[in-house]
XYZ file of C-alpha atoms in Angstrom:
769
model
C -0.122 15.533 52.282
C -0.815 15.721 55.780
C -1.005 18.182 58.058
C -4.080 20.622 59.251
C -6.485 23.491 58.164
C -6.059 26.523 60.248
C -9.422 28.096 61.520
C -8.977 31.622 60.210
C -8.207 31.062 56.374
C -10.955 27.787 56.155
C -10.428 27.907 52.008
C -6.702 27.400 52.453
C -5.023 24.140 53.532
C -1.593 24.163 55.740
C 0.763 21.472 56.102
C 2.755 20.788 59.284
C 5.523 18.834 58.780
C 4.562 16.416 62.420
C 7.320 14.017 61.890
C 9.840 16.284 61.778
C 8.244 18.096 65.092
C 8.368 14.626 66.870
C 12.108 13.700 65.919
C 13.453 16.808 66.624
C 11.537 16.095 70.190
C 12.845 12.907 70.708
C 16.283 14.086 70.077
C 15.978 16.297 72.311
C 14.224 14.232 75.272
C 17.432 11.303 74.646
C 20.035 14.212 74.540
C 18.663 15.459 78.016
C 18.277 12.200 79.534
C 21.750 11.149 78.715
C 23.780 14.599 80.208
C 22.939 14.122 84.127
C 24.249 9.946 84.098
C 27.493 11.497 82.862
C 27.983 11.913 86.462
C 27.301 7.891 87.720
C 28.906 6.415 84.812
C 32.934 5.152 84.682
C 34.746 7.629 83.087
C 35.296 5.592 79.929
C 31.137 5.072 79.736
C 30.430 8.788 80.372
C 32.698 9.888 77.101
C 31.028 7.936 75.249
C 27.643 8.937 76.595
C 28.751 12.448 76.415
C 29.247 12.388 72.878
C 26.042 11.139 72.056
C 24.118 13.467 73.711
C 25.907 16.538 72.551
C 25.256 15.097 68.856
C 21.462 14.670 69.418
C 21.038 18.320 70.995
C 22.447 19.797 68.188
C 20.238 17.568 65.921
C 17.284 18.712 67.726
C 18.386 22.243 68.064
C 18.943 22.187 64.264
C 15.901 20.351 63.435
C 13.818 23.013 65.577
C 15.724 25.662 64.198
C 14.809 24.684 60.191
C 10.790 24.042 61.051
C 11.018 27.447 62.853
C 11.948 28.407 58.999
C 9.285 26.069 57.694
C 6.516 28.113 60.134
C 7.750 31.602 59.530
C 7.234 29.961 55.399
C 4.395 29.007 56.104
C 3.120 32.349 57.742
C 4.528 33.916 54.649
C 2.140 31.357 52.423
C -1.153 32.555 54.841
C -0.947 35.864 54.264
C 0.211 36.219 50.110
C -2.608 33.053 49.352
C -5.814 35.170 52.108
C -7.317 37.440 49.433
C -4.977 36.703 46.213
C -5.116 33.354 45.387
C -7.852 31.516 47.913
C -10.724 31.821 45.594
C -8.972 31.009 42.423
C -10.241 28.427 40.152
C -6.752 27.346 39.150
C -5.278 24.695 41.769
C -2.071 26.767 43.683
C 0.831 25.565 45.899
C 3.414 27.074 47.969
C 6.143 24.965 48.263
C 10.259 25.010 49.383
C 12.865 25.034 47.580
C 12.879 21.312 48.130
C 9.407 20.868 46.962
C 7.513 20.239 50.343
C 4.306 22.165 50.141
C 3.494 24.544 52.233
C -0.568 25.862 51.595
C -2.722 25.262 48.746
C -6.081 26.651 47.822
C -9.526 25.187 48.213
C -9.297 24.447 44.114
C -6.256 22.658 44.443
C -7.616 20.802 48.118
C -10.855 19.864 45.311
C -8.567 18.577 42.063
C -6.033 16.556 44.389
C -8.236 15.086 46.786
C -7.726 11.754 46.332
C -3.946 12.446 45.930
C -3.020 13.893 49.055
C 1.148 14.271 49.666
C 3.751 16.343 51.535
C 5.458 16.902 48.204
C 4.287 18.788 44.847
C 5.919 15.826 43.015
C 3.707 13.430 45.260
C 0.858 14.783 44.130
C 1.246 15.553 40.668
C 2.053 11.630 40.139
C -1.919 11.072 39.891
C -1.441 13.315 36.277
C 2.343 13.163 35.046
C 4.106 10.249 34.548
C 7.430 11.621 36.230
C 6.702 14.526 37.780
C 10.294 15.227 39.411
C 12.053 15.796 36.382
C 8.924 18.756 35.189
C 9.606 20.089 38.211
C 12.913 20.464 38.549
C 13.500 21.881 35.557
C 10.926 24.507 35.708
C 12.075 25.274 39.339
C 15.796 25.663 37.702
C 14.469 28.614 35.337
C 12.291 30.604 37.170
C 15.122 30.449 40.455
C 16.618 32.589 37.235
C 14.209 33.725 35.228
C 11.438 34.769 38.344
C 8.770 32.667 36.393
C 8.244 29.518 34.058
C 5.693 27.643 32.221
C 5.554 24.437 30.299
C 2.587 23.060 28.486
C 2.025 19.054 29.135
C -0.214 16.815 26.998
C -0.910 14.372 29.352
C -3.103 10.614 29.044
C -5.514 12.761 30.337
C -5.533 16.029 28.621
C -3.746 19.144 28.161
C -2.044 20.647 31.751
C -0.404 23.665 31.677
C 1.732 23.975 34.791
C 3.265 27.970 35.987
C 5.734 28.349 38.731
C 6.844 32.485 39.912
C 9.488 32.713 42.535
C 8.678 34.197 45.973
C 10.894 36.052 48.585
C 12.831 33.489 51.465
C 13.391 30.425 48.726
C 9.425 29.471 48.591
C 7.711 29.019 45.166
C 4.337 29.639 44.021
C 2.437 26.966 41.478
C -0.445 26.583 39.156
C -1.937 23.701 37.650
C -4.187 24.831 34.983
C -5.952 21.871 32.616
C -6.054 23.665 29.320
C -8.882 22.460 27.099
C -8.534 21.108 23.450
C -9.224 23.882 20.577
C -10.054 22.470 17.380
C -7.946 24.545 15.655
C -5.409 21.894 14.267
C -5.014 19.164 11.934
C -8.632 17.734 12.289
C -10.132 21.259 11.247
C -7.403 22.425 8.707
C -8.622 19.226 6.730
C -12.658 19.785 7.015
C -13.972 20.879 3.785
C -15.799 22.996 4.672
C -14.903 27.053 5.881
C -14.885 27.419 10.246
C -13.438 29.381 12.109
C -12.442 29.720 16.007
C -14.374 32.792 17.689
C -13.068 33.692 21.560
C -15.457 35.460 23.703
C -14.654 38.595 22.844
C -15.404 37.946 19.288
C -11.475 37.590 18.173
C -11.013 35.055 15.611
C -9.057 32.580 16.560
C -8.581 29.956 14.025
C -9.600 29.878 10.672
C -8.875 27.029 8.337
C -8.062 26.587 4.536
C -11.546 26.692 3.664
C -12.634 29.682 5.535
C -9.716 31.766 4.032
C -9.847 30.707 0.789
C -13.934 31.757 0.945
C -12.995 35.005 2.455
C -9.916 35.500 0.556
C -7.698 36.886 3.555
C -6.832 35.967 7.178
C -9.438 38.558 9.825
C -9.313 38.664 13.547
C -12.368 39.871 14.632
C -15.973 39.065 13.915
C -16.515 42.848 12.805
C -14.150 42.521 10.124
C -16.372 39.552 8.952
C -20.048 39.928 9.817
C -21.723 42.973 8.609
C -24.241 42.345 11.497
C -23.477 41.196 14.986
C -24.241 38.795 17.117
C -25.164 35.624 14.554
C -27.209 33.259 15.050
C -26.867 29.539 14.593
C -28.869 28.206 11.609
C -29.777 31.532 10.188
C -28.274 33.596 7.302
C -25.972 36.214 7.783
C -23.789 38.530 5.249
C -19.773 38.325 5.750
C -17.319 40.506 4.144
C -14.738 39.263 1.370
C -12.163 39.990 -1.089
C -14.757 39.225 -3.866
C -17.975 41.186 -2.232
C -20.532 40.361 0.373
C -21.802 36.972 0.704
C -24.441 35.063 2.172
C -23.733 32.347 4.242
C -25.725 30.149 6.974
C -23.860 29.585 10.107
C -23.407 27.003 12.313
C -22.359 27.257 15.477
C -20.809 24.820 18.166
C -20.315 26.058 20.983
C -17.126 24.783 22.765
C -15.181 25.281 26.367
C -13.786 28.120 27.753
C -16.229 30.448 26.279
C -14.549 29.564 22.492
C -17.089 28.303 20.040
C -16.873 27.323 16.197
C -18.570 28.638 12.902
C -19.428 26.640 10.270
C -20.219 28.707 6.935
C -21.934 27.146 4.353
C -23.111 29.737 0.977
C -25.815 29.571 0.303
C -28.656 31.291 -1.322
C -30.330 32.833 1.226
C -33.854 31.959 -0.765
C -33.588 28.330 -1.137
C -32.719 28.106 2.385
C -35.998 28.719 4.071
C -35.512 26.716 7.268
C -32.872 25.536 9.408
C -33.246 21.610 8.836
C -33.778 22.393 5.162
C -30.256 23.940 5.178
C -28.862 20.971 7.105
C -30.166 18.533 4.549
C -28.189 20.417 1.570
C -25.532 21.007 2.894
C -22.376 20.206 0.396
C -20.899 17.751 2.684
C -22.168 14.418 4.873
C -23.617 15.679 8.260
C -24.740 13.232 11.134
C -26.478 14.541 13.813
C -25.973 11.861 16.842
C -26.880 11.570 20.377
C -23.938 10.303 23.087
C -24.882 7.266 23.233
C -24.775 6.488 19.420
C -28.549 6.738 18.180
C -28.352 9.030 15.027
C -30.504 11.769 15.087
C -30.479 12.990 11.755
C -28.372 12.795 8.852
C -28.653 14.362 5.574
C -28.521 13.800 1.761
C -24.542 13.345 1.167
C -24.401 11.516 4.426
C -26.921 8.620 3.698
C -25.547 8.492 -0.013
C -21.869 8.041 1.403
C -23.464 5.932 3.961
C -25.865 3.779 1.589
C -28.829 3.700 3.605
C -32.193 5.055 2.783
C -33.907 4.955 5.854
C -33.260 7.720 8.593
C -34.851 5.380 11.578
C -33.197 2.989 14.279
C -29.954 3.965 12.982
C -26.720 3.190 15.281
C -23.322 4.336 14.579
C -21.898 1.556 15.818
C -23.997 0.135 12.743
C -22.427 1.828 9.591
C -18.479 2.036 10.994
C -15.933 -0.163 11.750
C -12.374 -0.470 12.574
C -11.961 2.389 15.581
C -10.369 -0.059 17.682
C -12.058 0.256 20.770
C -15.990 0.948 21.763
C -17.591 3.240 19.647
C -19.535 4.142 22.340
C -16.676 4.768 24.592
C -14.957 7.505 22.064
C -18.560 8.978 22.016
C -18.875 9.328 25.324
C -15.167 11.028 25.808
C -16.140 13.523 23.520
C -19.555 14.577 24.799
C -18.222 14.714 27.921
C -15.187 16.682 26.730
C -12.755 14.446 27.665
C -11.356 13.019 23.886
C -9.053 15.059 21.918
C -10.759 16.656 18.762
C -8.925 14.481 16.378
C -10.245 12.629 13.575
C -10.699 9.341 13.392
C -10.441 7.037 10.536
C -13.196 4.423 10.082
C -14.668 1.912 7.531
C -18.160 2.106 6.320
C -20.005 -1.405 6.734
C -20.934 -1.236 2.805
C -21.515 -5.104 1.764
C -21.327 -3.359 -2.011
C -18.173 -1.823 -1.711
C -15.151 -0.640 0.476
C -15.227 3.146 1.302
C -12.803 4.359 4.106
C -13.993 7.831 5.908
C -12.341 10.186 8.165
C -14.506 11.366 10.898
C -14.450 14.720 12.965
C -16.507 14.674 16.023
C -17.559 17.386 17.571
C -19.796 18.346 20.606
C -22.524 21.376 20.612
C -25.820 22.582 22.727
C -28.916 21.757 21.490
C -32.054 22.840 23.285
C -30.170 22.083 26.823
C -29.382 18.764 25.644
C -25.411 17.268 24.351
C -25.778 16.324 20.698
C -22.636 15.565 18.873
C -21.649 15.861 15.150
C -19.688 14.108 12.697
C -18.707 15.546 9.773
C -17.882 12.587 6.848
C -14.902 13.063 4.251
C -14.125 10.063 2.083
C -10.713 8.794 2.656
C -10.577 5.831 0.330
C -7.851 6.901 -1.418
C -5.966 7.542 0.642
C -6.359 4.667 2.684
C -6.137 2.572 -0.176
C -2.453 4.030 -0.588
C -1.703 3.356 3.153
C -2.603 0.011 2.406
C -0.650 -0.629 -0.674
C 2.492 1.086 1.210
C 2.067 -1.412 4.258
C 1.886 -4.461 1.537
C 4.886 -3.236 -0.102
C 6.606 -3.287 3.224
C 5.323 -6.525 4.384
C 6.476 -7.973 1.196
C 9.664 -6.546 1.472
C 10.141 -7.499 5.164
C 8.935 -11.282 4.232
C 11.468 -11.618 1.290
C 14.198 -10.489 3.543
C 13.687 -12.906 6.469
C 13.084 -15.461 3.756
C 16.534 -14.670 2.495
C 18.281 -14.967 5.739
C 16.155 -18.414 6.814
C 17.447 -19.719 3.145
C 21.199 -18.982 4.183
C 20.994 -20.390 7.398
C 19.512 -23.540 5.663
C 22.265 -23.290 3.303
C 24.694 -23.431 5.674
C 23.659 -26.199 7.506
C 22.606 -28.603 4.257
C 25.682 -27.892 2.372
C 27.752 -29.679 5.889
C 24.741 -32.670 5.852
C 25.203 -33.182 1.583
C 28.847 -32.652 1.903
C 29.603 -35.241 4.445
C 27.053 -37.791 2.790
C 29.012 -37.131 -0.380
C 32.018 -38.228 1.715
C 30.369 -41.226 3.513
C 29.215 -42.199 -0.071
C 32.469 -42.564 -1.237
C 33.495 -44.868 0.843
C 30.013 -47.562 0.387
C 29.169 -48.571 -2.763
C 26.064 -50.215 -3.861
C 26.079 -53.503 -2.008
C 26.360 -51.877 0.679
C 23.939 -52.429 3.671
C 24.041 -48.733 4.234
C 24.174 -47.787 0.444
C 20.139 -47.215 0.148
C 20.037 -44.809 3.550
C 22.591 -42.683 2.429
C 20.946 -42.217 -0.827
C 17.977 -41.589 0.873
C 20.141 -38.625 2.886
C 21.102 -37.287 -0.199
C 18.175 -37.150 -2.435
C 15.877 -35.409 0.765
C 18.532 -33.047 0.785
C 18.475 -32.335 -2.717
C 14.690 -31.534 -1.935
C 14.851 -29.390 1.140
C 17.687 -27.327 -1.064
C 15.355 -26.821 -3.765
C 12.845 -25.693 -1.743
C 15.345 -23.595 -0.624
C 15.975 -22.232 -3.424
C 12.660 -21.143 -4.103
C 12.743 -19.295 -0.494
C 15.884 -17.131 -2.612
C 13.758 -17.034 -5.692
C 10.728 -15.381 -3.771
C 13.627 -12.503 -2.101
C 15.291 -12.538 -5.499
C 18.357 -13.312 -4.041
C 18.931 -16.650 -5.858
C 21.898 -16.961 -8.823
C 20.254 -16.520 -11.860
C 22.278 -18.103 -15.333
C 20.875 -15.952 -17.598
C 21.057 -17.109 -21.852
C 19.160 -15.508 -25.010
C 16.019 -17.557 -25.352
C 13.118 -17.447 -27.768
C 9.952 -18.127 -24.823
C 8.032 -20.193 -28.260
C 11.399 -23.044 -28.448
C 11.631 -23.106 -24.146
C 7.243 -23.869 -24.540
C 8.112 -26.832 -27.450
C 10.502 -28.210 -24.889
C 8.120 -28.049 -22.165
C 4.569 -29.066 -23.858
C 5.107 -32.499 -23.076
C 5.971 -32.232 -19.234
C 3.180 -29.606 -19.297
C 0.933 -31.783 -20.910
C 1.700 -34.633 -18.360
C 1.065 -32.412 -15.492
C -2.718 -30.781 -16.284
C -4.168 -34.468 -16.827
C -6.621 -35.363 -19.040
C -9.434 -33.657 -17.710
C -7.793 -30.227 -18.827
C -7.254 -29.517 -22.638
C -3.341 -27.326 -22.365
C -3.437 -24.802 -26.007
C -0.688 -22.697 -26.680
C -0.511 -20.085 -29.280
C 2.196 -17.827 -30.036
C 2.909 -14.600 -31.619
C 4.517 -14.772 -35.387
C 7.297 -12.313 -34.993
C 8.343 -12.900 -31.925
C 11.800 -11.471 -29.608
C 13.890 -12.647 -27.697
C 14.475 -12.078 -24.223
C 17.363 -12.675 -21.767
C 16.272 -15.271 -18.602
C 17.280 -18.127 -16.700
C 15.777 -21.033 -18.438
C 15.507 -23.092 -16.116
C 13.880 -20.432 -14.024
C 11.549 -19.135 -16.672
C 10.521 -23.216 -16.586
C 9.467 -23.360 -13.330
C 7.576 -20.074 -13.486
C 5.529 -21.639 -16.745
C 5.257 -24.603 -14.944
C 3.538 -23.444 -11.303
C 1.902 -21.054 -13.310
C 0.028 -23.796 -15.337
C -0.756 -26.359 -12.418
C -2.082 -23.417 -10.143
C -4.157 -23.264 -13.383
C -5.031 -26.741 -13.608
C -6.205 -26.914 -9.924
C -8.165 -24.262 -10.421
C -10.792 -26.801 -12.779
C -11.147 -29.224 -10.575
C -13.495 -30.573 -12.908
C -11.751 -29.451 -16.425
C -11.538 -27.371 -18.796
C -8.922 -25.242 -21.017
C -5.935 -23.462 -20.298
C -4.448 -21.219 -22.586
C -0.957 -19.880 -22.991
C -0.393 -17.105 -25.724
C 2.993 -15.119 -26.600
C 2.943 -11.812 -27.865
C 5.467 -8.980 -28.528
C 4.365 -5.483 -27.447
C 5.339 -1.994 -27.513
C 4.380 -0.015 -25.061
C 4.504 4.059 -26.667
C 4.051 5.064 -22.572
C 4.486 3.142 -19.214
C 1.689 0.987 -18.241
C 0.543 1.761 -15.002
C -0.880 -0.809 -13.072
C -1.651 -1.837 -9.162
C 1.748 -0.063 -7.705
C 4.331 -1.110 -10.571
C 4.470 1.030 -13.911
C 6.010 -0.844 -16.942
C 8.774 1.225 -18.978
C 8.302 2.294 -22.570
C 9.684 0.076 -25.068
C 9.838 -3.510 -26.801
C 8.134 -6.564 -24.545
C 7.658 -10.016 -24.656
C 4.566 -11.031 -22.755
C 3.522 -14.738 -21.821
C -0.560 -15.230 -20.835
C -1.410 -17.757 -19.066
C -5.447 -18.438 -18.314
C -7.996 -20.447 -17.515
C -11.336 -21.312 -16.836
C -11.361 -21.754 -13.088
C -13.345 -21.096 -9.909
C -11.410 -17.396 -10.280
C -10.009 -15.347 -6.776
C -11.780 -12.911 -4.712
C -10.927 -9.359 -4.648
C -9.919 -9.683 -1.179
C -7.643 -12.428 -2.003
C -6.399 -11.333 -4.957
C -3.709 -8.841 -3.038
C -2.117 -12.035 -1.281
C -1.603 -14.752 -4.366
C 1.877 -13.505 -4.918
C 2.848 -13.767 -0.665
C 4.641 -16.883 0.251
C 2.813 -19.702 2.369
C -0.371 -17.972 1.370
C -2.753 -20.815 -0.420
C -6.301 -20.986 -0.777
C -5.714 -25.031 -1.140
C -6.054 -27.437 1.546
C -3.903 -28.771 4.099
C -1.026 -30.967 2.155
C -2.113 -29.983 -1.216
C 0.035 -27.005 -1.726
C 3.254 -25.145 0.175
C 1.748 -21.399 -0.885
C 5.403 -21.048 -2.608
C 4.354 -21.647 -6.172
C 2.855 -18.274 -7.292
C 5.923 -16.489 -4.702
C 8.411 -18.591 -6.452
C 7.352 -17.080 -10.239
C 6.869 -13.453 -8.863
C 10.168 -13.608 -7.770
C 12.297 -15.065 -10.654
C 10.361 -12.589 -12.800
C 11.043 -9.673 -10.925
C 14.846 -10.607 -10.787
C 14.740 -11.466 -14.351
C 13.640 -7.739 -14.666
C 10.395 -7.870 -16.177
C 6.599 -7.685 -14.190
C 4.091 -9.654 -13.308
C -0.136 -9.320 -13.190
C -3.125 -10.657 -12.140
C -6.819 -10.634 -13.053
C -9.767 -12.364 -11.781
C -13.039 -12.821 -12.153
C -14.833 -14.795 -9.584
C -16.433 -18.355 -11.432
C -14.966 -17.184 -14.797
C -11.530 -17.814 -14.303
C -8.254 -16.144 -13.668
C -5.608 -14.573 -16.224
C -1.506 -14.345 -15.360
C 0.234 -11.314 -17.459
C 3.965 -11.708 -17.296
C 6.047 -9.019 -19.252
C 9.836 -9.493 -20.307
C 12.138 -7.020 -22.131
C 13.186 -7.615 -25.504
C 17.116 -8.692 -25.560
C 18.864 -5.923 -27.478
C 21.584 -7.905 -29.888
C 25.408 -7.049 -28.912
C 24.777 -6.573 -25.446
C 26.659 -9.475 -24.071
C 27.996 -11.719 -26.465
C 32.133 -9.988 -25.641
C 31.271 -11.289 -22.450
C 30.372 -14.620 -23.745
C 33.258 -14.807 -26.063
C 35.552 -13.643 -23.138
C 34.102 -16.089 -20.599
C 34.422 -19.372 -23.068
C 37.740 -18.684 -24.469
C 39.644 -20.209 -21.307
C 37.767 -23.254 -21.306
C 39.967 -24.619 -24.745
C 43.062 -24.459 -22.609
C 44.154 -27.781 -21.081
C 43.368 -28.201 -17.680
C 45.803 -28.963 -14.673
C 45.442 -32.106 -12.918
C 44.151 -32.589 -9.378
C 46.475 -32.130 -6.447
C 48.288 -29.191 -7.313
C 48.242 -25.762 -5.506
C 47.691 -24.820 -2.308
C 44.539 -23.788 -0.743
C 43.630 -21.385 1.709
C 39.787 -22.101 2.853
C 37.934 -19.065 5.167
C 34.637 -20.298 6.176
C 33.044 -19.455 9.619
C 30.345 -22.260 9.512
C 32.871 -25.112 11.277
C 30.778 -28.369 9.511
C 30.869 -26.657 6.319
C 34.600 -25.963 6.693
C 35.242 -29.316 8.090
C 33.825 -31.047 4.789
C 34.946 -28.352 2.326
C 38.788 -28.785 3.726
C 38.295 -32.533 3.450
C 36.716 -32.836 -0.163
C 39.833 -30.883 -1.113
C 42.690 -33.124 0.637
C 41.283 -35.804 -0.701
C 41.914 -34.307 -4.093
C 45.231 -33.824 -3.211
C 45.261 -30.389 -3.006
C 46.918 -28.652 0.353
C 44.614 -26.746 2.673
C 44.931 -23.853 4.823
C 42.170 -23.613 7.555
C 40.953 -20.062 8.868
C 37.436 -19.828 10.507
C 37.851 -15.692 10.352
C 38.819 -13.428 7.724
C 41.264 -11.698 10.475
C 42.773 -15.167 11.043
C 42.861 -15.350 7.131
C 45.339 -12.398 6.832
C 47.055 -13.213 9.621
C 48.052 -16.693 7.707
C 49.406 -14.840 4.637
C 51.646 -12.430 7.028
C 54.276 -14.909 6.345
C 56.162 -13.949 2.879
C 57.609 -17.403 1.959
C 53.961 -18.962 1.980
C 52.248 -19.601 -1.373
C 48.683 -19.559 -2.260
C 47.512 -20.619 -5.429
C 43.722 -20.133 -4.529
C 41.301 -18.275 -2.034
C 38.365 -20.437 -1.024
C 36.114 -17.961 1.093
C 33.051 -17.534 2.050
C 30.850 -13.596 1.381
C 28.823 -13.257 4.363
C 30.861 -13.437 7.958
C 31.323 -12.092 11.440
C 33.394 -9.004 11.382
C 35.205 -8.430 8.110
C 33.058 -9.998 5.162
C 34.864 -11.992 2.345
C 35.294 -9.517 -0.913
C 36.770 -7.163 1.731
C 39.565 -8.838 3.362
C 40.036 -10.436 -0.039
C 40.848 -7.127 -1.618
C 43.234 -6.597 1.255
C 45.093 -9.668 0.719
C 45.634 -9.368 -2.929
C 47.401 -6.210 -2.952
C 51.079 -8.296 -1.928
C 49.140 -11.161 -3.726
C 48.108 -9.813 -7.153
C 47.800 -13.298 -8.819
C 45.952 -15.998 -6.207
C 42.619 -17.016 -7.651
C 39.395 -16.731 -5.812
C 36.188 -18.370 -4.795
C 33.686 -16.986 -3.115
C 30.903 -19.227 -1.502
C 27.628 -17.917 0.463
C 24.753 -19.091 1.422
C 22.967 -16.205 -0.263
C 23.148 -15.908 -4.175
C 25.406 -13.735 -6.184
C 23.569 -10.281 -5.251
C 24.865 -10.790 -1.229
C 28.324 -8.732 -2.448
C 25.843 -5.727 -2.352
C 24.882 -2.743 -4.531
C 27.669 -3.561 -6.516
C 29.513 -6.203 -7.726
C 33.404 -6.838 -6.335
C 35.234 -5.784 -8.731
C 37.733 -8.368 -7.531
C 40.019 -10.216 -10.642
C 40.038 -13.890 -11.034
C 36.935 -15.009 -8.942
C 34.389 -17.094 -9.010
C 30.928 -17.471 -7.316
C 29.747 -20.913 -5.773
C 26.435 -20.720 -4.314
C 25.618 -22.930 -1.568
C 24.840 -25.716 -1.251
C 27.702 -27.253 -3.208
C 28.474 -30.446 -3.290
C 32.152 -32.218 -3.404
C 32.423 -32.597 -7.060
C 31.160 -28.952 -6.813
C 33.716 -27.787 -5.128
C 36.522 -29.585 -6.303
C 35.776 -28.822 -9.850
C 35.581 -25.081 -9.250
C 39.100 -24.902 -7.253
C 40.329 -27.211 -10.346
C 38.994 -24.809 -12.824
C 40.411 -22.050 -10.865
C 43.886 -23.316 -10.749
C 43.872 -23.551 -14.423
């Protein structure tokens, strides 16, 4: 803000727009120089110069007039400010309608001495991110209502901006820093009764504990205390709904005349001194210096922190997890710059994990600034928060795994499919046959890895059947004994009264093998692995970790070992994909995550218990199969297989696939078997092809997830005019890619990717039956 300060009003700064005056003078001078030339130059030049000169003269006169108006406005500002806000402690400005500053008082000069600008918006840019928008909003309200005010929270604190409309289109602005009050969420959550008192004795705030103690909301201290004034560290008597009550008062001085009184119910005979009152407070208290050195702490604080001595302690040694230097937080609080919100920190205790909510307050004791920290145990809250974050992370990883698996399945379908086409043209004596077999086998290995990702994300296609877990384990015994080796003994024990379950046998075997292999790896020096099955009945829900097993009949499978065990900090991560404690190259980290996904998709639960140095126990819960649930479906599914199947080459197939490599392989495979194939790269193209009523289509082979209209949607639309057409849905996702509910599409089957040439052609062949 350039300009000069008048001598008549030393506390004010008056602003003169020097640039406007200089421009007006320059325009007038040029105009006066051009006019005399009018009589000496040729006519056409004189006419042009005359026009230029008159224009400059007009501009100069307008500028001088505008300058005169602003001078008058400044004179009025000087008259208004002199004796009115000249010595006001609040920074004040007088501006015109365009926001140009006419004058400001001494408080404004001091507050904004490093950011002087000609406009108020430029001046306030040091405290507001977008001052122009705020000023325009307030000035518009003041233009209609006469005044306006708005409280703004900035990164430097709380600012109150007020504006009053004046005569001649001018505005008076006041910028006030508002001190933060602790009568908010932080104080509300403090378990000790606390009230905020103003300089006149008015009770500005009572937290929940104080309202509960008094029994009502009081408005002044004379209605609360029997005698005034109250002194910090002394016992006073307050009036409550239940009669008089002796309390120990601890007063914390605040800014702008406010103070906060903490009220502790005590027996006056048992509190001889202020020090003993602090010692026996029922809330953990720490008194510390702004440097972080702990001056004193009461018994409850010592018990929570797990320390036995009060000497040579620093707050940073006892707590961690602030996210910024502890010294900065303490210094800002001591200087009154930090907001009084609570911080959640973790105690540096080696024996157990404890989280505390720390409310830091500044006070003055014997002329020195000290800090009081009130601690509140927040372990349960932070544990719930960590569990929620963990579940959200697992869900996000599952969605990512499912998406990656979908894209990989499309690629693997094209790779293995074209490899099948090449193998049809090469016999075993061909020199390229071995290379093609290698490509085919590695594509199958990649497909197996992708299926594990789908298993974790619970998006794989299961083929459930009624199983007796004892039979499944018996079939696996030979393979499991080979897996565990000679150093490890495998022991199986079964409940004689066993119930059946409904699960995918191949996937259940995968789960059991993963658990047994992990148990073997946990015992490098040998040991015993026990696999036990048992039928259990839960009379009430079983709550463990973040899960609740409903009441009812369950079959449990327990796999235990005598290995090195899993530490508590790693126990919650064992089901995360790609997490492994093994050395590089010894495991993918997908074994337990695959088991977790398969069990959950089957409708079961999996839990883990471990003691480091003693072993680990995995417990699986599977719901008991209720007989008769799916007999009808099985009969209906098996009945069509008895009829004679048609030969290949009979029928027209409409192939809808947005992935060009997959579409190229599928169309070639179907044509090789004699089918007539119509291709479409989107659902919209497919519906366009079907607009030809003379066209006969026997089977729709369509992807499920495509850009634009998806597979089930366009198929339902097409079946309105072609209700007898058979449908084959294919997808890189599992059958669950249809969404929450299965598509109500008659005569449809699902073929998961990656599929081979034979799988595709046989599925189409079966649909044409």
